[in-house]
């Protein structure tokens, strides 16, 4: 057993290592200095308190998007729709933030709950279609992403603004922004969302590992027929799993809407956070604690990348290549397992 | 404005928008019929668009009028090679096919933008100078009413796309190769027992999908966007995927669906110039392809059944 756990821990580490190595090969081939590139990346992510603040801020929606993907994964579902659920969550949070004026202790939770509800609702459709009609959730969630993007843009143009391209700024009472956090990080955009994200990680862990319902959800994900035989309601559990996953994604949108941007603007394309969430969840082994670590890594990569063009001349897209490679290597863990067992055999 | 004038705006532009979707959706048919999910179509189109534009910009002076055709050929080859990553991961290393496809999408956009910045020093290429010519198809364009609507003033690749759908239909349903391809996607173990090399068939199918998506991306970039940036291919691969499913994994169905999606796309763009469509908010036309796909999958528009072994890696000797 212990060697199995060790392998589970080694795979993500090796995947990151391989991703970084191939990334430096790409830099060498295209005539950049990989050492300068990666040092710029490291400095841009952790170099001083401002950068650390930005990294943690970027990590916040990544944790939640990762939890959303992972929750679905653990229950046997693949939610590629986190991106769409995040966008509608963002919209709902900003809408509540703009439309009402309430005391902070009501307004802020209300805005976050609205985001969770919107994300949950957006995930309910693929969940229901899967449970009732056996329609594969991957395709439906991809389609829902585009519907979310276009519908949200239409609402921003027609309802939240007068044919403009962005909404008004949310009221202070719904804001997650924190002067204290900003002042200790040299005026970065860090906000209180990170606390909510960490809390959500604990909730996901508790829900899945410590409650009867969580056990049921995992059982359905593991073997539908056995769970059905054991008297569990498979359809209800599929819908519930999608709804909870969507709620996490919606809250990720609230982090952007209430913390980072304080408004919502018309989007030409996806935010990418939802898709990055797939990488975060995979690398984190679909485990709440692992997700926090991998969200930190991806947050650091994304924020650190911004420093690369100016100090090392390397385009920021290098980081996207590295992230893609990490996903490849984690997904092809069969290869890494094969290599590990071979190394072990030779060691004996 | 009469009905005929309206049709004369909408139909050619529908065919115009549909061509890249048809190529890519046909690629998707190959891959999924062999049992390999290909979410990576989007990324493969990105690679095709990137290759097509860069080749066109680099070699326009040497090859002149031939350039766009050679660009398609090169995009096809690069697309096929790039799809090998998906094939290796999902067939040989038994990776989750959806995850591997997602990785393809990330890698394609990251790599192509990285190279664009490296080569041109900015996030966007220049506009290409040499595109495809518009032609009238002889004889057919002389047919009254239908002729001017369908066969006049169109781009050659659009007609190739439509013809190719029939070729793919023939290959998949009328040749031994097609039978093997489908058997590998329906019941790989039975196919293996009959002496068909499952992995080899799947490799071929995925590379065909990469080649066709590469062409699709290059056609899009050459005809429609005429340059390459991060937003050149935004969701067209997924729309092609939707067309393939809406077309029930059938080449002709996929072509029909792609034409319909092209029609919806063209309505959302030229709709503003047409009297009664001006009243319909664009958003309904924008989301129509996706809503229809969900409805099709749900069975409201006829039941669609995916190939049985779709999404499962084949492991020899495992029951």
XYZ file of C-alpha atoms in Angstrom:
667
model
C 0.000 0.000 0.000
C 2.681 2.449 1.006
C 4.467 2.073 -2.344
C 1.143 2.767 -4.081
C 0.774 5.998 -2.123
C 4.326 6.908 -2.925
C 3.595 6.403 -6.638
C 0.503 8.580 -6.343
C 2.679 11.301 -4.902
C 5.527 10.803 -7.368
C 3.408 10.987 -10.525
C 2.414 14.661 -10.188
C 5.944 15.583 -9.133
C 7.467 13.804 -12.113
C 4.834 15.290 -14.424
C 5.728 18.807 -13.295
C 9.419 18.048 -13.591
C 9.010 16.639 -17.111
C 6.844 19.617 -18.074
C 9.498 22.046 -16.862
C 12.283 20.135 -18.626
C 10.433 19.990 -21.950
C 9.589 23.679 -21.477
C 13.273 24.505 -21.185
C 14.013 22.430 -24.279
C 11.413 24.513 -26.130
C 13.183 27.665 -24.896
C 16.604 26.427 -25.977
C 15.375 25.432 -29.435
C 13.732 28.809 -29.967
C 16.865 30.626 -28.877
C 15.948 31.776 -25.370
C 17.912 31.278 -22.186
C 15.895 28.806 -20.049
C 17.683 29.768 -16.827
C 16.894 33.443 -17.351
C 13.348 32.494 -18.339
C 12.641 30.390 -15.277
C 14.331 32.839 -12.900
C 12.132 35.608 -14.280
C 9.146 33.320 -13.757
C 10.161 32.580 -10.185
C 10.795 36.237 -9.418
C 7.494 37.246 -11.012
C 5.646 34.772 -8.807
C 7.387 35.093 -5.431
C 9.984 37.862 -5.846
C 8.440 40.399 -3.476
C 5.269 40.890 -1.473
C 3.372 42.377 -4.430
C 4.049 39.334 -6.580
C 3.160 36.973 -3.739
C -0.145 38.820 -3.337
C -0.884 38.469 -7.046
C -0.012 34.775 -6.999
C -2.357 34.100 -4.091
C -5.075 36.129 -5.809
C -4.684 34.044 -8.979
C -4.647 30.879 -6.895
C -8.079 31.696 -5.405
C -10.327 30.953 -8.404
C -7.993 28.094 -9.375
C -8.664 26.324 -6.077
C -12.409 26.630 -6.543
C -12.369 25.660 -10.225
C -10.117 22.720 -9.336
C -12.498 21.642 -6.566
C -15.413 21.827 -9.007
C -13.677 19.594 -11.546
C -12.404 17.239 -8.851
C -15.759 16.882 -7.123
C -17.303 15.752 -10.396
C -14.343 13.466 -11.143
C -14.621 11.756 -7.768
C -18.263 11.035 -8.469
C -17.534 9.599 -11.894
C -18.439 12.683 -13.934
C -16.335 14.903 -16.144
C -17.399 18.511 -15.790
C -15.766 20.455 -18.641
C -18.463 23.047 -18.042
C -16.699 24.678 -15.098
C -15.818 27.566 -17.403
C -19.469 28.264 -18.245
C -20.617 27.787 -14.653
C -17.911 30.189 -13.559
C -19.094 32.827 -16.030
C -22.743 32.642 -14.943
C -21.585 32.678 -11.294
C -19.562 35.805 -12.015
C -22.600 37.398 -13.660
C -24.932 36.505 -10.775
C -22.506 37.787 -8.141
C -22.031 41.124 -9.915
C -25.747 41.422 -10.572
C -26.536 41.045 -6.854
C -23.609 43.325 -6.037
C -24.928 46.081 -8.285
C -28.675 45.717 -7.830
C -29.003 45.788 -4.030
C -27.795 47.997 -1.231
C -27.644 45.985 1.979
C -25.473 45.743 5.084
C -22.218 43.933 4.343
C -22.925 40.845 6.477
C -26.018 40.160 4.348
C -24.958 41.521 0.988
C -21.635 39.716 0.593
C -22.927 36.236 1.531
C -25.978 36.848 -0.646
C -23.826 37.698 -3.658
C -21.662 34.606 -3.138
C -24.707 32.390 -2.671
C -26.245 33.812 -5.835
C -23.076 32.864 -7.698
C -23.155 29.361 -6.243
C -26.829 29.007 -7.170
C -26.225 30.209 -10.730
C -23.323 27.800 -11.201
C -25.368 24.985 -9.680
C -28.282 25.723 -11.972
C -26.002 25.746 -15.018
C -24.641 22.341 -13.988
C -28.097 21.004 -13.171
C -28.976 20.782 -16.873
C -26.138 18.425 -17.887
C -26.632 16.510 -14.618
C -30.322 16.018 -15.292
C -29.773 15.085 -18.927
C -27.163 12.545 -17.857
C -29.380 11.031 -15.181
C -32.626 11.027 -17.154
C -31.540 10.532 -20.786
C -28.019 9.102 -20.385
C -26.583 11.969 -22.446
C -22.844 12.239 -22.031
C -22.056 15.189 -19.753
C -18.824 16.122 -21.564
C -20.580 17.266 -24.725
C -23.473 18.954 -22.932
C -21.148 20.894 -20.621
C -19.032 22.060 -23.587
C -22.171 23.315 -25.316
C -23.346 24.956 -22.072
C -20.041 26.849 -21.929
C -20.783 28.599 -25.211
C -24.388 29.233 -24.275
C -23.151 30.796 -21.002
C -20.629 32.982 -22.817
C -23.065 34.375 -25.366
C -26.013 34.679 -22.979
C -23.887 36.482 -20.373
C -22.571 38.913 -22.956
C -26.123 39.629 -24.102
C -27.252 40.276 -20.510
C -24.303 42.580 -19.818
C -25.136 44.590 -22.928
C -28.873 44.816 -22.457
C -29.536 44.571 -18.702
C -26.420 45.448 -16.709
C -25.426 48.340 -18.942
C -26.985 50.519 -21.568
C -25.554 48.744 -24.623
C -22.124 49.191 -23.072
C -19.391 46.627 -22.697
C -19.248 46.374 -18.913
C -21.432 46.563 -15.838
C -21.244 49.224 -13.148
C -18.905 48.576 -10.256
C -20.437 46.545 -7.412
C -21.355 48.257 -4.139
C -18.721 48.312 -1.436
C -20.970 46.155 0.770
C -20.655 43.205 -1.642
C -16.936 43.564 -2.203
C -14.293 41.070 -1.155
C -11.567 43.663 -1.509
C -9.452 44.305 1.557
C -7.330 47.351 2.227
C -5.471 45.392 4.866
C -4.471 42.581 2.496
C -3.590 45.120 -0.170
C -1.413 47.131 2.181
C 0.644 44.153 3.383
C 1.252 43.042 -0.225
C 2.396 46.387 -1.628
C -1.015 47.132 -3.180
C -1.571 43.944 -5.125
C -5.130 42.907 -5.999
C -5.209 40.291 -3.222
C -8.643 39.995 -1.604
C -10.443 37.944 1.077
C -11.525 35.347 -1.488
C -8.586 33.119 -0.598
C -10.204 32.419 2.787
C -13.407 31.339 1.068
C -11.444 29.140 -1.329
C -9.580 27.401 1.487
C -12.849 26.963 3.366
C -14.383 25.418 0.258
C -11.512 22.928 0.106
C -12.270 21.861 3.675
C -15.974 21.592 2.828
C -15.259 19.389 -0.178
C -12.996 17.128 1.875
C -15.540 16.848 4.685
C -18.462 16.283 2.318
C -16.776 13.518 0.356
C -14.834 11.759 3.080
C -16.866 12.229 6.259
C -20.543 12.149 5.355
C -22.849 9.324 4.288
C -23.956 11.332 1.267
C -20.340 11.757 0.197
C -19.809 8.031 0.472
C -22.882 7.473 -1.693
C -21.665 9.976 -4.287
C -18.282 8.286 -4.500
C -19.896 4.852 -4.649
C -22.052 5.908 -7.600
C -18.978 7.258 -9.307
C -17.134 4.030 -8.729
C -19.790 1.558 -9.816
C -23.303 2.603 -10.739
C -24.705 -0.899 -10.850
C -23.354 -1.923 -7.465
C -24.644 1.303 -5.907
C -28.039 0.757 -7.470
C -28.069 -2.793 -6.114
C -27.163 -1.463 -2.674
C -30.296 0.673 -2.761
C -28.830 4.047 -3.698
C -30.663 6.338 -6.059
C -28.162 6.655 -8.898
C -30.000 9.368 -10.844
C -30.400 11.656 -7.841
C -26.767 11.248 -6.906
C -25.586 12.129 -10.429
C -27.684 15.304 -10.424
C -26.545 16.219 -6.919
C -22.879 15.686 -7.798
C -23.152 17.977 -10.810
C -25.022 20.619 -8.821
C -22.389 20.707 -6.062
C -19.608 20.806 -8.633
C -21.359 23.681 -10.393
C -21.786 25.543 -7.102
C -18.009 25.445 -6.523
C -17.506 26.752 -10.058
C -20.038 29.523 -9.493
C -18.214 30.642 -6.362
C -14.992 30.725 -8.397
C -16.786 33.230 -10.618
C -17.791 35.253 -7.548
C -14.097 35.555 -6.644
C -13.491 37.320 -9.958
C -16.676 39.362 -9.799
C -16.537 40.462 -6.168
C -12.803 40.451 -5.563
C -10.499 40.856 -8.528
C -12.550 42.937 -10.982
C -15.554 44.254 -9.000
C -17.540 44.255 -12.246
C -18.146 42.108 -15.329
C -17.335 43.038 -18.887
C -18.299 41.585 -22.262
C -15.999 38.675 -23.071
C -14.607 37.984 -26.513
C -13.619 34.514 -25.325
C -13.393 32.308 -22.277
C -11.571 33.307 -19.095
C -9.610 30.054 -19.209
C -9.849 29.638 -15.440
C -12.418 26.876 -15.784
C -10.256 24.937 -18.223
C -7.174 25.466 -16.090
C -9.272 23.978 -13.289
C -9.078 20.641 -15.117
C -5.295 20.821 -14.935
C -5.417 21.863 -11.284
C -7.706 18.969 -10.352
C -5.708 16.375 -12.297
C -2.387 17.444 -10.884
C -3.855 17.646 -7.389
C -5.001 14.053 -7.649
C -8.635 15.199 -7.217
C -7.931 15.598 -3.543
C -8.760 18.801 -1.647
C -5.286 19.248 -0.174
C -3.549 18.351 -3.436
C -5.687 20.905 -5.236
C -4.520 23.721 -2.950
C -0.906 22.846 -3.797
C -1.488 22.525 -7.524
C -3.553 25.746 -7.570
C -0.568 27.456 -5.967
C 1.692 26.049 -8.683
C -0.584 27.112 -11.548
C -1.251 30.495 -9.943
C 2.496 31.045 -9.656
C 3.055 29.921 -13.259
C 0.368 32.254 -14.614
C 1.413 35.294 -12.582
C 5.132 34.641 -12.915
C 4.768 34.335 -16.682
C 3.921 38.045 -16.872
C 7.460 38.859 -15.800
C 9.078 36.693 -18.481
C 8.755 38.949 -21.571
C 10.312 42.011 -19.920
C 13.210 40.397 -18.056
C 14.036 37.385 -20.228
C 12.331 38.174 -23.548
C 10.386 34.905 -23.391
C 6.710 35.085 -24.493
C 4.223 34.380 -21.672
C 2.747 31.549 -23.746
C 5.667 29.373 -22.709
C 3.765 28.790 -19.482
C 0.701 27.566 -21.398
C 2.943 25.074 -23.158
C 4.336 23.883 -19.820
C 0.827 23.556 -18.370
C -0.342 21.557 -21.392
C 2.668 19.269 -21.070
C 1.974 18.727 -17.374
C -1.594 17.664 -18.229
C -0.225 15.282 -20.861
C 2.187 13.695 -18.456
C -0.357 13.353 -15.665
C -2.889 11.900 -18.098
C -0.312 9.476 -19.435
C 0.491 8.322 -15.911
C 0.467 4.787 -17.299
C 3.784 5.694 -18.890
C 5.195 7.083 -15.651
C 3.955 4.052 -13.696
C 5.600 1.804 -16.261
C 8.878 3.678 -15.903
C 8.680 3.609 -12.101
C 8.072 -0.154 -11.920
C 10.927 -0.737 -14.343
C 13.263 1.401 -12.245
C 12.171 -0.502 -9.131
C 12.743 -3.897 -10.751
C 16.212 -2.933 -11.831
C 16.966 -1.662 -8.337
C 16.194 -5.077 -6.820
C -35.886 43.291 -50.262
C -37.331 40.162 -51.859
C -36.964 36.602 -50.631
C -34.585 35.788 -53.447
C -32.212 38.634 -52.573
C -32.240 37.545 -48.937
C -31.429 33.976 -49.910
C -28.719 35.274 -52.179
C -27.038 36.869 -49.168
C -27.592 34.068 -46.674
C -26.965 30.847 -48.580
C -23.548 31.605 -50.087
C -22.371 32.979 -46.763
C -23.688 29.864 -44.985
C -21.605 27.675 -47.308
C -18.693 30.047 -46.783
C -18.841 29.669 -42.983
C -19.596 25.945 -43.122
C -16.549 24.811 -45.126
C -14.023 24.725 -42.249
C -16.613 23.074 -40.009
C -17.289 20.358 -42.598
C -13.604 19.441 -42.937
C -13.106 19.312 -39.185
C -16.343 17.464 -38.472
C -15.389 14.803 -41.050
C -12.114 14.421 -39.191
C -14.082 13.963 -36.000
C -16.155 11.233 -37.655
C -13.007 9.220 -38.430
C -11.610 9.521 -34.935
C -14.806 8.818 -33.033
C -15.898 5.992 -35.330
C -12.676 4.260 -34.330
C -13.502 4.749 -30.648
C -11.293 7.713 -29.807
C -12.962 10.856 -28.463
C -11.366 13.911 -29.999
C -12.031 17.043 -27.947
C -8.716 18.210 -29.396
C -10.316 19.172 -32.725
C -10.271 22.790 -31.579
C -6.528 22.686 -30.956
C -5.889 20.852 -34.208
C -7.774 23.584 -36.055
C -5.640 26.183 -34.266
C -2.507 24.411 -35.472
C -3.932 24.216 -38.997
C -4.825 27.911 -39.029
C -1.406 28.858 -37.676
C 0.431 26.693 -40.215
C -1.731 27.881 -43.091
C -1.177 31.559 -42.358
C 2.539 31.295 -41.594
C 3.197 29.224 -44.718
C 1.209 31.675 -46.804
C 3.071 34.697 -45.425
C 6.483 33.071 -45.762
C 6.213 31.540 -49.228
C 3.738 33.816 -51.022
C 6.481 35.241 -53.217
C 7.939 31.903 -54.271
C 4.740 30.078 -55.100
C 2.382 32.887 -56.122
C -1.141 31.671 -56.850
C -0.314 28.145 -55.689
C 0.489 29.312 -52.155
C -2.908 28.771 -50.473
C -3.142 25.249 -51.865
C 0.319 24.332 -50.678
C -0.554 25.936 -47.341
C -3.539 23.585 -47.044
C -1.298 20.628 -47.802
C 1.270 21.660 -45.208
C -1.450 22.390 -42.626
C -2.834 18.918 -43.292
C 0.534 17.292 -42.645
C 1.266 19.366 -39.552
C -2.232 18.671 -38.213
C -1.733 14.930 -38.674
C 1.655 14.994 -36.951
C 0.320 17.104 -34.081
C -2.589 14.711 -33.561
C -0.023 11.960 -32.997
C 0.370 13.366 -29.473
C -3.289 12.660 -28.824
C -2.952 9.233 -30.409
C 0.112 8.265 -28.399
C -1.381 9.488 -25.123
C -4.834 8.017 -25.550
C -4.087 4.806 -27.462
C -0.664 3.701 -26.259
C -0.510 5.290 -22.818
C -4.201 4.739 -22.063
C -4.698 8.343 -20.999
C -8.227 9.609 -20.501
C -9.122 10.653 -24.046
C -10.993 13.743 -22.962
C -8.115 14.913 -20.787
C -5.631 14.295 -23.563
C -7.843 16.283 -25.924
C -7.960 19.162 -23.451
C -4.159 19.063 -23.284
C -4.000 19.205 -27.112
C -6.119 22.351 -27.031
C -3.895 24.019 -24.428
C -0.727 23.014 -26.209
C -1.925 24.127 -29.637
C -2.846 27.641 -28.616
C 0.196 28.028 -26.356
C 2.665 26.746 -28.916
C 1.256 28.643 -31.891
C 1.087 31.978 -30.043
C 4.562 31.389 -28.635
C 5.844 30.890 -32.176
C 3.907 33.858 -33.564
C 5.485 36.125 -30.944
C 8.885 34.619 -31.638
C 8.572 35.044 -35.420
C 6.697 38.312 -35.742
C 7.441 40.016 -32.419
C 3.724 40.604 -31.756
C 0.665 38.587 -30.857
C -0.832 38.636 -34.326
C 0.449 37.837 -37.823
C 0.128 40.186 -40.790
C -2.756 39.785 -43.219
C -2.150 37.248 -45.959
C -2.097 38.633 -49.475
C -3.008 35.613 -51.572
C -6.255 33.771 -50.845
C -8.479 31.453 -52.811
C -10.262 32.582 -55.937
C -13.998 32.610 -56.185
C -15.359 30.512 -59.041
C -18.608 29.671 -60.791
C -19.048 25.971 -61.229
C -19.584 25.294 -64.952
C -22.962 23.862 -66.048
C -24.408 23.724 -62.507
C -24.326 27.491 -62.119
C -26.543 27.801 -65.188
C -29.447 26.052 -63.495
C -32.123 28.661 -62.869
C -32.644 29.805 -59.241
C -30.520 27.071 -57.587
C -27.509 27.802 -59.811
C -26.864 31.379 -58.729
C -27.616 30.505 -55.088
C -25.418 27.467 -54.686
C -22.878 27.326 -57.473
C -21.980 30.898 -58.295
C -19.189 32.938 -56.813
C -18.111 30.370 -54.207
C -14.703 29.402 -52.907
C -13.264 26.164 -54.286
C -12.490 24.688 -50.829
C -16.189 24.957 -49.933
C -17.082 22.702 -52.851
C -14.235 20.358 -52.027
C -15.552 20.092 -48.462
C -19.000 19.070 -49.651
C -17.596 16.563 -52.146
C -15.287 15.176 -49.478
C -18.255 14.354 -47.242
C -19.469 11.919 -49.909
C -15.985 10.452 -50.265
C -15.757 9.922 -46.502
C -19.201 8.327 -46.510
C -18.042 5.917 -49.196
C -14.811 5.128 -47.355
C -16.480 4.496 -44.015
C -19.508 2.543 -45.185
C -18.475 0.902 -48.452
C -14.850 -0.149 -48.116
C -13.115 -2.872 -46.062
C -11.070 -0.136 -44.394
C -14.274 1.572 -43.242
C -15.707 -1.672 -41.933
C -12.554 -2.288 -39.898
C -12.601 1.275 -38.635
C -16.165 0.943 -37.414
C -15.605 -2.497 -35.900
C -12.696 -1.156 -33.870
C -14.963 1.552 -32.505
C -17.882 -0.746 -31.766
C -16.257 -3.858 -30.398
C -12.469 -3.749 -30.369
C -12.103 -7.186 -28.827
C -14.103 -8.855 -31.564
C -12.123 -6.892 -34.142
C -8.876 -7.968 -32.522
C -9.997 -11.606 -32.607
C -10.625 -11.241 -36.338
C -7.039 -10.166 -36.801
C -7.522 -6.418 -37.055
C -4.789 -4.385 -35.427
C -6.880 -2.192 -33.117
C -4.116 0.216 -32.129
C -3.024 0.676 -35.744
C -6.559 1.416 -36.942
C -7.047 3.932 -34.158
C -3.734 5.626 -34.903
C -4.748 6.002 -38.548
C -8.163 7.361 -37.585
C -6.787 9.941 -35.153
C -4.205 11.094 -37.674
C -6.900 11.422 -40.337
C -8.864 13.589 -37.921
C -5.757 15.681 -37.320
C -5.169 16.065 -41.059
C -8.766 17.104 -41.750
C -8.935 19.468 -38.763
C -5.640 20.956 -39.968
C -7.212 21.618 -43.365
C -10.325 23.000 -41.657
C -8.275 25.446 -39.612
C -6.211 26.526 -42.616
C -9.337 27.042 -44.724
C -10.843 29.174 -41.972
C -7.711 31.271 -41.619
C -7.184 31.669 -45.368
C -10.762 32.490 -46.337
C -12.372 34.060 -43.291
C -9.888 35.615 -40.858
C -6.903 36.049 -43.234
C -4.488 36.337 -40.301
C -3.687 34.427 -37.122
C -4.080 35.569 -33.515
C -5.295 34.098 -30.231
C -8.920 34.648 -31.247
C -8.758 33.287 -34.803
C -10.170 29.890 -33.893
C -12.571 30.472 -31.025
C -14.832 27.516 -30.593
C -14.977 26.399 -34.233
C -13.449 23.057 -33.333
C -16.072 22.508 -30.677
C -18.733 23.575 -33.140
C -17.397 20.980 -35.574
C -17.544 18.429 -32.777
C -21.138 19.473 -32.183
C -21.872 19.135 -35.901
C -20.477 15.626 -35.895
C -22.682 14.598 -32.965
C -25.701 16.430 -34.355
C -25.035 14.517 -37.575
C -25.071 11.279 -35.557
C -21.465 10.298 -36.301
C -22.375 10.030 -40.003
C -20.298 11.917 -42.620
C -23.304 13.216 -44.548
C -25.149 14.057 -41.359
C -22.087 15.897 -40.110
C -21.935 17.850 -43.367
C -25.620 18.734 -43.118
C -25.207 19.860 -39.517
C -22.111 21.877 -40.393
C -24.024 23.597 -43.194
C -26.810 24.358 -40.754
C -24.370 25.774 -38.183
C -22.745 27.800 -40.942
C -26.208 29.082 -41.759
C -26.793 30.086 -38.118
C -23.384 31.771 -38.012
C -24.022 33.684 -41.194
C -27.444 34.757 -39.929
C -25.865 36.153 -36.764
C -23.499 38.213 -38.905
C -25.524 39.260 -41.965
C -28.832 39.177 -40.048
C -28.577 42.888 -39.296
C -29.085 43.709 -42.966
C -32.225 41.614 -43.374
C -35.576 43.216 -42.421
C -37.424 40.689 -40.255
C -34.233 39.241 -38.726
C -33.183 42.613 -37.362
C -35.733 42.139 -34.598
C -34.257 38.824 -33.415
C -31.466 39.433 -30.890
C -28.191 38.028 -32.206
C -27.681 35.986 -29.061
C -30.358 33.471 -30.120
C -28.561 32.849 -33.386
C -25.227 32.593 -31.606
C -26.395 29.934 -29.162
C -28.610 28.047 -31.652
C -25.972 25.468 -32.715
C -25.213 24.544 -29.124
C -28.823 24.358 -27.967
C -29.709 22.222 -30.983
C -26.835 19.851 -30.261
C -28.045 19.341 -26.703
C -31.563 18.711 -27.974
C -30.243 16.273 -30.570
C -28.313 14.367 -27.925
C -31.304 14.252 -25.640
C -33.190 12.486 -28.376
C -35.693 15.183 -29.240
C -34.360 15.199 -32.799
C -34.052 11.464 -33.336
C -31.950 9.180 -31.212
C -28.174 9.448 -31.688
C -26.021 6.535 -30.608
C -22.303 6.934 -30.221
C -19.957 4.132 -31.252
C -20.082 1.570 -28.436
C -16.404 1.567 -27.504
C -16.062 5.347 -27.695
C -13.769 6.711 -25.020
C -12.410 3.406 -23.740
C -8.804 2.441 -24.338
C -8.409 -1.093 -25.641
C -6.271 -3.257 -23.396
C -5.456 -6.626 -24.874
C -6.639 -9.589 -22.831
C -8.832 -7.509 -20.538
C -12.521 -8.360 -20.487
